[in-house]
Amino acid sequence: MPNAILDPTGTTATGTSKPAAPRAPRPASLDGKRVGLLINTKQNARPFLDEVGRLLTEKYGVSLTKRTKLNFAMPEADEVIKELVANNDVVITGVGDCGSCSAAAATDGIVLEAAGVPAAVIVTESFRATTEAMAELRGAPGYKYAVTGHPVAMLTEDQVKERAAGVLDDVVALLTDQAQAGA
Amino acid sequence: MTDAVVDAAPDPDEAQRAVEYCYDQGWSDGLPLVPATKPLVEKFLATTDKEPDDIIGSLEQVGRDCTVYTAAINAAMAGCKPEYFPVVLAAFEALMRERAAQGGGFQSTSGPAPLIVVNGPIRHELEFNTTGGAFGPGFRPNATIPRAIGLIVRNAFGIRQHVLGQATQGVPGRWSICIAENEEESPWGPLAEDAGVPGGVSAVSATLTRTCEFIDNRSTPVAEEVLADFADTIGRLGPQIFPQTPVALVLCPEHAQQFAGAGYSKADVQNWLIERSGRTAGELRRAGKGAVLRPRGSEDAEPVSDEHFHRVLSQPQQIPVIVAGAKNAGISMVVRIFGEWSGTAVPIGEKK
């Protein structure tokens, strides 16, 4: 009997599958809701989310709170998540336009969902694969998120506004009971 | 043709099947792996006092740990000899001390490469290359130890290109740079000593890097002219994205000895370059990089006039100096550090 070839991933014994992450219940609409914007500090993320927030205020009379991520590359700290959960009915985060920050955005969204707050994660089209891989790692295979074109960092102010308007319907659909947005 | 010769040779067809098996599992970095078996991995585990289940590194954001046992399998697959394993463990520990390695660096679009530096008698005990061709290839410990680290990141942490690994282009030499410092021809103390480990003790330092750029300067007798050449490359615009842009200097013995001969200590070289490496605010703005002038995270207006000289370095820990290569030409490397070097070295813990 020859020796077995050993698995170098360290996952054979325990497996990596996580229990399924729960998804928060959705409101029927965003009318009058408290919307948290979690800005990941990447170039143009602030004006992008500001414009999304402005449009939601105009359309649905939402109220806004804004937070910046402590470190765009990492899952957000528990205390920030708690604060977001306490102060908001729904949260929007982005813009995931790099390897670590798109994955971290997916994690933040999934953690918020588990805490009972619907989240809309916005990433650029270049980072679908890593967003989906991270969602699967976090127990949320098939996780739905919103996508905008890549790149975002070098857009002008007006172009950022156009992009924000372009993703608005998907964000609203992700956060409410409407049919889910195509990711 | 005798039977004895045939019997003594390994079965190449079986070896090829085993190599293909490893490819099929998705474990490989693209090159053939040594199929690891229990008897082989046990030889690796016998070189350390650590327990096989000890966790030697974790990446919180992907929920994965690496144990001594898993590291040993990856080191065996990378082509390490068992006796290299204490160096692999020290290199991994040193790398995981880097904030950038913990903080998403392996997933980054930058695709950073570890720079591993080995000091002390272990360089000769394990037959590291300490002279010409410092960046490789051609020498088993120098080539396989960084490869082992890459396989750990791929297999134990599960970071694979196009999925959780999002390198735009990646860095040439990724997972293949392990320099054994040329202490014999260095006019100064070893890097590990600068990092707090006494000279003569074998130790490993590591950081993440974003490529190296060569300085070819071998015709002037004036040390300050050579230093000015370094300052130009260190200060150039391309790598600047944050207010500070740390670098490691991998000096050839000829440059190091020229500086020492002109009376410069290692600290003198560092301070000379800290003072003079950078670009003006106007140059940064003309390249669309005015944001570099703002404190990191600040969205305030840029504070300075076009004539302001923006230094890319402010302290010696941002510019570690290593002496490596052959004493045969004035060719050195400026290595871009991804983030900041921890400034520490890990003593190599062999089995007591």
Coordinates of C-alpha atoms in Angstrom, one line a residue:
Chain A
M1 CA 0.0 0.0 0.0
P2 CA 1.7 3.3 -1.1
N3 CA 1.7 6.3 1.2
A4 CA -1.2 8.8 0.6
I5 CA -0.4 12.2 -0.8
L6 CA -1.2 14.7 1.9
D7 CA -3.7 17.6 1.4
P8 CA -1.9 21.0 2.0
T9 CA -5.1 23.0 2.6
G10 CA -5.7 22.1 6.2
T11 CA -9.4 21.8 5.5
T12 CA -9.9 18.0 5.1
A13 CA -10.5 17.2 8.8
T14 CA -12.8 20.0 9.8
G15 CA -14.2 21.4 6.5
T16 CA -14.7 25.0 5.8
S17 CA -18.4 25.2 5.3
K18 CA -20.0 27.7 7.6
P19 CA -23.6 27.6 8.8
A20 CA -25.8 29.5 6.5
A21 CA -25.8 33.2 7.2
P22 CA -29.3 34.6 7.9
R23 CA -30.7 37.3 5.7
A24 CA -32.5 40.2 7.4
P25 CA -36.3 40.7 6.8
R26 CA -37.0 43.5 4.3
P27 CA -39.3 46.5 4.6
A28 CA -41.9 46.9 1.9
S29 CA -40.5 50.2 0.9
L30 CA -37.8 52.7 2.0
D31 CA -40.4 55.4 2.7
G32 CA -39.2 57.4 5.8
K33 CA -36.6 54.8 6.7
R34 CA -33.3 55.5 8.4
V35 CA -30.5 54.8 5.9
G36 CA -26.9 54.3 7.0
L37 CA -24.1 55.0 4.5
L38 CA -20.9 53.0 5.3
I39 CA -18.2 54.8 3.2
N40 CA -15.1 52.7 2.7
T41 CA -12.9 55.7 2.0
K42 CA -11.8 54.6 -1.4
Q43 CA -11.4 57.5 -3.9
N44 CA -14.9 58.7 -4.9
A45 CA -16.7 56.4 -2.5
R46 CA -17.9 59.4 -0.5
P47 CA -19.4 61.4 -3.4
F48 CA -20.9 58.1 -4.8
L49 CA -22.7 57.2 -1.6
D50 CA -23.6 60.9 -0.9
E51 CA -25.4 61.0 -4.2
V52 CA -27.2 57.6 -3.6
G53 CA -28.2 59.1 -0.2
R54 CA -29.4 62.3 -1.8
L55 CA -31.5 60.5 -4.4
L56 CA -33.1 58.3 -1.7
T57 CA -33.9 61.3 0.4
E58 CA -35.5 63.0 -2.6
K59 CA -37.5 59.9 -3.7
Y60 CA -38.4 58.3 -0.4
G61 CA -37.9 60.9 2.3
V62 CA -35.3 58.8 4.1
S63 CA -33.0 60.2 6.8
L64 CA -29.2 59.6 6.5
T65 CA -26.4 58.8 8.8
K66 CA -22.8 58.4 7.5
R67 CA -19.8 56.4 8.8
T68 CA -16.4 55.9 7.3
K69 CA -14.8 52.5 7.5
L70 CA -11.8 52.3 9.9
N71 CA -9.9 50.2 7.4
F72 CA -11.3 49.6 3.9
A73 CA -9.4 46.3 3.5
M74 CA -10.8 44.6 6.6
P75 CA -14.2 43.6 8.0
E76 CA -15.6 46.5 10.0
A77 CA -15.1 46.5 13.8
D78 CA -17.9 45.1 15.9
E79 CA -18.6 48.5 17.6
V80 CA -19.1 50.2 14.3
I81 CA -21.5 47.4 13.2
K82 CA -23.4 47.7 16.5
E83 CA -23.7 51.4 16.0
L84 CA -24.9 51.0 12.4
V85 CA -27.5 48.4 13.6
A86 CA -28.7 50.6 16.4
N87 CA -29.2 53.7 14.3
N88 CA -30.4 52.4 10.9
D89 CA -33.2 50.5 9.3
V90 CA -31.0 49.6 6.3
V91 CA -27.3 50.2 5.4
I92 CA -25.5 50.8 2.0
T93 CA -21.8 50.3 1.7
G94 CA -19.1 50.7 -0.9
V95 CA -17.5 51.2 -3.2
G96 CA -15.6 47.9 -3.4
D97 CA -13.1 48.6 -6.1
C98 CA -10.1 46.6 -5.0
G99 CA -9.2 43.0 -3.9
S100 CA -9.4 43.4 -0.2
C101 CA -12.1 46.1 0.0
S102 CA -14.6 44.4 -2.2
A103 CA -14.3 41.2 -0.1
A104 CA -14.5 43.3 3.1
A105 CA -17.6 45.0 1.8
A106 CA -19.3 41.6 1.2
T107 CA -18.4 40.6 4.8
D108 CA -19.8 43.8 6.2
G109 CA -23.1 43.3 4.3
I110 CA -23.4 39.7 5.5
V111 CA -22.6 40.6 9.1
L112 CA -25.2 43.4 9.0
E113 CA -27.8 41.0 7.6
A114 CA -27.2 38.6 10.4
A115 CA -27.7 41.4 12.9
G116 CA -31.1 42.0 11.3
V117 CA -30.4 45.0 9.1
P118 CA -30.8 44.7 5.3
A119 CA -27.6 45.8 3.5
A120 CA -26.8 46.8 -0.1
V121 CA -23.1 46.2 -1.0
I122 CA -21.8 48.1 -4.0
V123 CA -18.7 46.8 -5.8
T124 CA -17.3 47.4 -9.3
E125 CA -17.8 44.8 -12.0
S126 CA -14.1 43.7 -11.8
F127 CA -14.6 42.3 -8.3
R128 CA -17.6 40.0 -8.8
A129 CA -15.5 36.9 -8.3
T130 CA -13.9 37.9 -5.1
T131 CA -17.2 39.3 -3.7
E132 CA -18.9 36.0 -4.4
A133 CA -16.1 33.9 -3.1
M134 CA -16.1 35.9 0.2
A135 CA -19.8 35.6 0.5
E136 CA -19.6 31.8 0.1
L137 CA -16.8 31.7 2.8
R138 CA -19.1 33.7 5.1
G139 CA -22.0 31.2 4.6
A140 CA -24.0 33.3 2.1
P141 CA -23.6 31.5 -1.3
G142 CA -25.5 33.3 -4.0
Y143 CA -25.3 36.6 -2.0
K144 CA -26.9 39.5 -4.0
Y145 CA -25.1 42.8 -4.3
A146 CA -25.1 45.8 -6.6
V147 CA -22.6 46.3 -9.3
T148 CA -21.3 49.5 -11.0
G149 CA -18.7 49.8 -13.8
H150 CA -15.0 49.8 -13.2
P151 CA -13.1 52.1 -12.5
V152 CA -14.7 54.5 -10.2
A153 CA -11.7 56.3 -8.6
M154 CA -10.8 58.4 -11.7
L155 CA -14.3 59.6 -12.5
T156 CA -15.3 63.2 -12.5
E157 CA -17.9 64.5 -10.1
D158 CA -20.6 64.4 -12.7
Q159 CA -19.7 60.9 -13.8
V160 CA -19.8 59.7 -10.2
K161 CA -23.3 61.1 -9.9
E162 CA -24.4 59.3 -13.1
R163 CA -23.0 56.1 -11.7
A164 CA -24.8 56.6 -8.4
A165 CA -28.1 57.2 -10.3
G166 CA -27.5 54.1 -12.4
V167 CA -27.2 51.8 -9.4
L168 CA -30.1 53.3 -7.4
D169 CA -32.8 50.9 -8.6
D170 CA -30.7 47.8 -7.8
V171 CA -29.9 49.2 -4.3
V172 CA -33.6 49.8 -3.6
A173 CA -34.5 46.4 -4.8
L174 CA -31.8 44.8 -2.6
L175 CA -33.1 46.6 0.5
T176 CA -36.8 46.1 0.1
D177 CA -39.2 43.3 -0.6
Q178 CA -39.2 43.9 -4.3
A179 CA -37.9 41.2 -6.7
Q180 CA -34.2 40.9 -6.1
A181 CA -31.7 42.8 -8.1
G182 CA -29.6 40.8 -10.6
A183 CA -26.1 40.8 -9.3
Chain B
M1 CA 22.0 -3.3 -18.2
T2 CA 21.7 -4.8 -14.8
D3 CA 18.6 -5.3 -12.7
A4 CA 20.3 -3.5 -9.7
V5 CA 20.4 -0.2 -11.6
V6 CA 16.7 -0.4 -12.6
D7 CA 15.7 -1.3 -9.1
A8 CA 17.6 1.6 -7.6
A9 CA 16.0 4.3 -9.7
P10 CA 12.6 5.7 -8.7
D11 CA 9.7 4.9 -10.9
P12 CA 9.3 8.0 -13.2
D13 CA 5.9 7.0 -14.4
E14 CA 4.6 6.9 -10.8
A15 CA 6.3 10.1 -10.0
Q16 CA 4.7 11.8 -13.0
R17 CA 1.3 10.5 -12.0
A18 CA 1.8 11.9 -8.5
V19 CA 2.8 15.3 -9.8
E20 CA -0.3 15.4 -12.0
Y21 CA -2.4 14.4 -9.1
C22 CA -1.2 17.5 -7.2
Y23 CA -2.0 19.7 -10.2
D24 CA -5.5 18.2 -10.4
Q25 CA -6.3 19.1 -6.8
G26 CA -5.5 22.8 -7.5
W27 CA -2.6 22.9 -5.0
S28 CA 0.1 24.0 -7.4
D29 CA 1.4 27.5 -8.0
G30 CA 1.9 26.5 -11.6
L31 CA 5.1 24.5 -11.2
P32 CA 5.4 20.9 -10.3
L33 CA 5.0 20.0 -6.6
V34 CA 6.8 17.3 -4.6
P35 CA 4.0 15.0 -3.5
A36 CA 4.1 15.1 0.3
T37 CA 3.6 11.9 2.3
K38 CA 3.4 11.3 6.0
P39 CA 7.0 9.9 6.4
L40 CA 8.4 13.0 4.6
V41 CA 6.3 15.5 6.5
E42 CA 7.3 13.8 9.8
K43 CA 10.9 14.6 9.0
F44 CA 9.9 18.3 8.8
L45 CA 8.0 18.1 12.0
A46 CA 11.0 16.6 13.8
T47 CA 13.0 19.8 13.2
T48 CA 10.9 22.0 15.4
D49 CA 9.8 22.1 19.1
K50 CA 6.4 23.3 18.0
E51 CA 3.5 20.9 18.1
P52 CA 1.8 20.0 14.8
D53 CA -1.5 21.5 15.8
D54 CA 0.0 24.9 16.9
I55 CA -1.5 27.7 14.9
I56 CA 1.2 29.8 13.4
G57 CA -0.9 32.3 11.5
S58 CA -4.5 33.3 10.9
L59 CA -6.3 35.5 8.4
E60 CA -9.4 36.7 10.2
Q61 CA -11.0 38.1 7.1
V62 CA -11.1 34.7 5.3
G63 CA -11.6 32.6 8.5
R64 CA -8.5 30.4 7.9
D65 CA -5.6 29.3 10.1
C66 CA -2.3 27.7 9.3
T67 CA -0.9 25.0 11.7
V68 CA 2.6 23.7 11.9
Y69 CA 1.4 20.5 10.3
T70 CA -0.1 22.3 7.3
A71 CA 2.9 24.5 6.9
A72 CA 5.1 21.3 6.9
I73 CA 3.1 19.8 4.1
N74 CA 3.3 23.0 2.0
A75 CA 7.1 23.2 2.7
A76 CA 7.6 19.6 1.6
M77 CA 5.6 20.3 -1.6
A78 CA 7.6 23.4 -2.3
G79 CA 10.7 21.3 -2.5
C80 CA 12.3 22.3 0.8
K81 CA 14.5 19.9 2.6
P82 CA 13.3 19.0 6.1
E83 CA 16.1 21.0 7.7
Y84 CA 14.8 24.2 6.0
F85 CA 11.6 24.0 8.0
P86 CA 12.7 26.1 11.0
V87 CA 13.5 28.9 8.5
V88 CA 10.1 28.5 6.8
L89 CA 8.4 28.9 10.2
A90 CA 10.5 31.9 11.1
A91 CA 10.0 33.5 7.7
F92 CA 6.2 33.0 8.0
E93 CA 6.1 34.4 11.5
A94 CA 8.1 37.4 10.4
L95 CA 5.8 38.0 7.4
M96 CA 2.7 37.7 9.5
R97 CA 4.0 40.5 11.7
E98 CA 3.5 42.8 8.8
R99 CA 0.4 44.9 9.1
A100 CA -0.2 44.7 5.4
A101 CA 0.0 40.8 5.4
Q102 CA -2.6 40.7 8.1
G103 CA -4.7 43.5 6.5
G104 CA -5.7 42.1 3.1
G105 CA -2.2 42.3 1.4
F106 CA -2.4 38.9 -0.1
Q107 CA -5.8 39.8 -1.7
S108 CA -4.6 43.1 -3.0
T109 CA -4.5 44.4 -6.5
S110 CA -0.9 45.2 -5.8
G111 CA 0.0 41.5 -5.8
P112 CA 2.9 42.1 -3.4
A113 CA 5.9 39.8 -3.0
P114 CA 7.5 38.8 0.3
L115 CA 11.1 39.9 0.6
I116 CA 12.7 37.4 3.0
V117 CA 16.2 38.1 4.5
V118 CA 18.2 35.4 6.3
N119 CA 21.1 36.3 8.6
G120 CA 23.6 34.3 10.7
P121 CA 25.4 30.9 10.5
I122 CA 22.3 29.1 9.2
R123 CA 23.1 30.7 5.8
H124 CA 26.1 28.4 5.4
E125 CA 24.7 25.4 7.4
L126 CA 21.9 25.1 4.9
E127 CA 24.0 26.2 1.9
F128 CA 22.0 29.4 1.0
N129 CA 23.5 31.4 -1.8
T130 CA 25.0 34.5 -0.1
T131 CA 26.8 36.0 -3.1
G132 CA 26.1 36.5 -6.8
G133 CA 22.6 36.2 -8.1
A134 CA 21.0 37.1 -4.8
F135 CA 17.5 37.5 -6.3
G136 CA 17.7 34.0 -7.8
P137 CA 17.2 31.5 -9.2
G138 CA 19.5 28.5 -8.9
F139 CA 19.8 27.7 -5.2
R140 CA 17.5 25.3 -3.4
P141 CA 17.0 27.0 0.0
N142 CA 16.7 30.5 -1.5
A143 CA 14.2 29.2 -4.1
T144 CA 12.0 26.8 -2.1
I145 CA 11.6 28.7 1.2
P146 CA 9.7 31.6 -0.3
R147 CA 7.8 29.2 -2.5
A148 CA 6.7 27.4 0.6
I149 CA 5.3 30.7 1.9
G150 CA 3.4 31.2 -1.3
L151 CA 1.9 27.7 -1.1
I152 CA 0.8 28.3 2.5
V153 CA -1.0 31.5 1.4
R154 CA -2.6 29.6 -1.5
N155 CA -3.5 26.4 0.2
A156 CA -3.8 27.1 4.0
F157 CA -5.3 30.6 3.6
G158 CA -7.2 29.7 0.4
I159 CA -6.1 32.8 -1.5
R160 CA -6.0 31.9 -5.2
Q161 CA -5.6 34.2 -8.1
H162 CA -8.9 35.4 -9.9
V163 CA -10.9 34.5 -6.7
L164 CA -9.7 35.9 -3.4
G165 CA -6.4 36.9 -5.0
Q166 CA -6.9 40.0 -7.2
A167 CA -3.4 41.0 -8.3
T168 CA -3.8 43.3 -11.3
Q169 CA -0.4 42.2 -12.6
G170 CA 1.5 41.0 -9.6
V171 CA 5.1 41.5 -8.8
P172 CA 8.0 39.8 -10.6
G173 CA 9.6 37.4 -8.2
R174 CA 6.5 36.9 -6.1
W175 CA 7.1 33.9 -3.8
S176 CA 10.7 33.5 -5.0
I177 CA 12.8 36.1 -3.2
C178 CA 14.8 35.0 -0.2
I179 CA 18.1 36.8 0.3
A180 CA 20.8 35.4 2.5
E181 CA 22.7 38.6 3.4
N182 CA 26.3 38.8 2.3
E183 CA 27.6 39.5 5.8
E184 CA 31.1 38.5 4.9
E185 CA 31.5 41.4 2.4
S186 CA 29.2 43.9 4.2
P187 CA 31.1 46.7 6.0
W188 CA 28.2 46.9 8.5
G189 CA 26.2 44.7 10.9
P190 CA 23.5 42.4 9.5
L191 CA 19.9 43.4 9.1
A192 CA 18.7 41.2 12.0
E193 CA 21.0 43.1 14.3
D194 CA 19.3 46.4 13.3
A195 CA 16.0 44.6 14.1
G196 CA 17.2 43.7 17.6
V197 CA 18.6 40.2 17.2
P198 CA 22.3 40.1 18.2
G199 CA 24.9 39.4 15.5
G200 CA 25.8 35.8 15.1
V201 CA 22.3 34.5 15.9
S202 CA 20.5 33.1 12.9
A203 CA 17.3 35.0 12.2
V204 CA 14.8 35.9 9.4
S205 CA 13.2 39.3 8.6
A206 CA 10.4 39.7 6.1
T207 CA 8.3 42.4 4.5
L208 CA 5.9 42.7 1.5
T209 CA 7.2 44.5 -1.5
R210 CA 5.9 45.9 -4.8
T211 CA 9.0 45.3 -7.0
C212 CA 12.6 46.4 -7.3
E213 CA 14.4 48.9 -9.5
F214 CA 18.1 48.6 -10.2
I215 CA 20.7 51.3 -9.7
D216 CA 23.6 50.8 -12.0
N217 CA 26.4 53.2 -11.0
R218 CA 30.0 52.0 -11.1
S219 CA 32.1 54.8 -12.5
T220 CA 32.2 57.7 -10.0
P221 CA 34.6 57.8 -7.0
V222 CA 32.2 60.2 -5.2
A223 CA 30.0 58.4 -2.8
E224 CA 27.5 61.3 -2.7
E225 CA 27.0 61.1 -6.4
V226 CA 26.0 57.4 -6.1
L227 CA 23.7 58.3 -3.2
A228 CA 22.1 61.0 -5.3
D229 CA 21.4 58.3 -8.0
F230 CA 19.7 56.3 -5.3
A231 CA 17.7 59.3 -4.1
D232 CA 16.4 59.9 -7.6
T233 CA 14.9 56.4 -7.9
I234 CA 13.6 56.3 -4.3
G235 CA 11.8 59.6 -4.8
R236 CA 10.3 59.0 -8.2
L237 CA 6.6 59.5 -8.8
G238 CA 5.3 56.1 -9.9
P239 CA 5.1 54.3 -6.6
Q240 CA 3.8 57.3 -4.6
I241 CA 0.2 56.7 -3.5
F242 CA 0.5 57.6 0.2
P243 CA 2.4 60.4 2.1
Q244 CA 5.2 58.0 2.8
T245 CA 6.8 55.5 0.5
P246 CA 9.1 53.1 2.3
V247 CA 11.9 51.2 0.5
A248 CA 14.4 48.5 1.3
L249 CA 17.9 49.0 -0.1
V250 CA 19.6 45.9 -1.3
L251 CA 23.1 47.2 -1.8
C252 CA 25.8 45.3 -3.6
P253 CA 29.0 44.9 -1.7
E254 CA 30.7 47.4 -4.0
H255 CA 28.3 50.2 -3.2
A256 CA 28.2 49.4 0.5
Q257 CA 31.9 49.4 0.7
Q258 CA 32.2 52.6 -1.3
F259 CA 29.8 54.3 1.2
A260 CA 31.6 52.9 4.2
G261 CA 35.0 53.9 2.7
A262 CA 33.7 57.5 2.5
G263 CA 32.9 57.3 6.2
Y264 CA 29.2 56.5 6.1
S265 CA 27.6 54.2 8.6
K266 CA 24.4 52.5 7.7
A267 CA 22.5 55.1 9.6
D268 CA 24.4 57.9 7.7
V269 CA 23.3 56.4 4.4
Q270 CA 19.7 56.1 5.6
N271 CA 19.6 59.7 6.9
W272 CA 21.3 61.1 3.8
L273 CA 18.6 59.5 1.6
I274 CA 15.7 60.4 3.9
E275 CA 16.7 64.0 3.6
R276 CA 16.9 64.0 -0.2
S277 CA 14.5 61.5 -1.6
G278 CA 11.3 62.9 -2.9
R279 CA 9.7 65.2 -5.5
T280 CA 8.3 68.7 -5.4
A281 CA 4.6 69.3 -4.8
G282 CA 4.4 70.7 -8.3
E283 CA 5.8 67.6 -9.8
L284 CA 3.3 65.5 -7.9
R285 CA 0.4 67.6 -9.0
R286 CA 1.4 67.6 -12.6
A287 CA 1.3 63.8 -12.4
G288 CA -2.2 63.8 -10.8
K289 CA -0.8 62.8 -7.4
G290 CA -1.4 65.9 -5.3
A291 CA -3.4 63.8 -2.8
V292 CA 0.0 62.3 -1.7
L293 CA 0.7 65.7 -0.1
R294 CA -2.3 65.3 2.3
P295 CA -2.1 63.4 5.6
R296 CA -3.5 59.9 5.0
G297 CA -7.2 59.7 5.3
S298 CA -7.6 63.5 5.3
E299 CA -9.9 65.1 2.7
D300 CA -8.7 68.6 3.4
A301 CA -7.1 70.7 0.7
E302 CA -3.4 70.1 -0.1
P303 CA -1.4 72.4 2.2
V304 CA 1.7 73.3 0.3
S305 CA 3.1 75.4 -2.6
D306 CA 4.4 73.9 -5.8
E307 CA 8.0 74.5 -4.7
H308 CA 7.6 72.5 -1.5
F309 CA 9.8 69.4 -1.5
H310 CA 7.9 66.3 -0.4
R311 CA 10.1 63.7 1.2
V312 CA 8.9 60.1 0.8
L313 CA 10.7 58.9 3.9
S314 CA 10.9 60.2 7.5
Q315 CA 12.6 57.6 9.6
P316 CA 15.3 54.9 9.3
Q317 CA 12.9 52.0 9.8
Q318 CA 11.3 53.0 6.5
I319 CA 14.6 52.3 4.7
P320 CA 16.2 49.0 5.9
V321 CA 19.6 48.3 4.3
I322 CA 20.7 44.9 3.2
V323 CA 24.0 43.9 1.6
A324 CA 23.7 41.2 -1.0
G325 CA 25.1 39.9 -4.3
A326 CA 28.6 39.6 -5.7
K327 CA 31.4 42.1 -5.3
N328 CA 31.7 42.4 -9.1
A329 CA 29.8 45.5 -10.2
G330 CA 28.1 48.6 -8.8
I331 CA 24.5 47.3 -9.2
S332 CA 22.0 47.6 -6.4
M333 CA 18.3 47.4 -6.0
V334 CA 15.7 49.8 -4.5
V335 CA 12.9 47.5 -3.3
R336 CA 9.5 49.1 -2.8
I337 CA 7.9 48.1 0.5
F338 CA 4.2 47.5 0.5
G339 CA 3.0 49.3 3.7
E340 CA 5.6 49.4 6.4
W341 CA 8.3 46.9 7.6
S342 CA 7.7 45.8 11.2
G343 CA 11.3 46.4 12.0
T344 CA 11.7 43.1 13.7
A345 CA 13.5 39.8 13.0
V346 CA 12.6 36.3 14.1
P347 CA 15.4 34.1 15.6
I348 CA 15.4 30.7 13.9
G349 CA 14.1 28.2 16.4
E350 CA 15.7 24.8 15.8
K351 CA 14.9 21.8 17.8
K352 CA 16.6 21.9 21.2

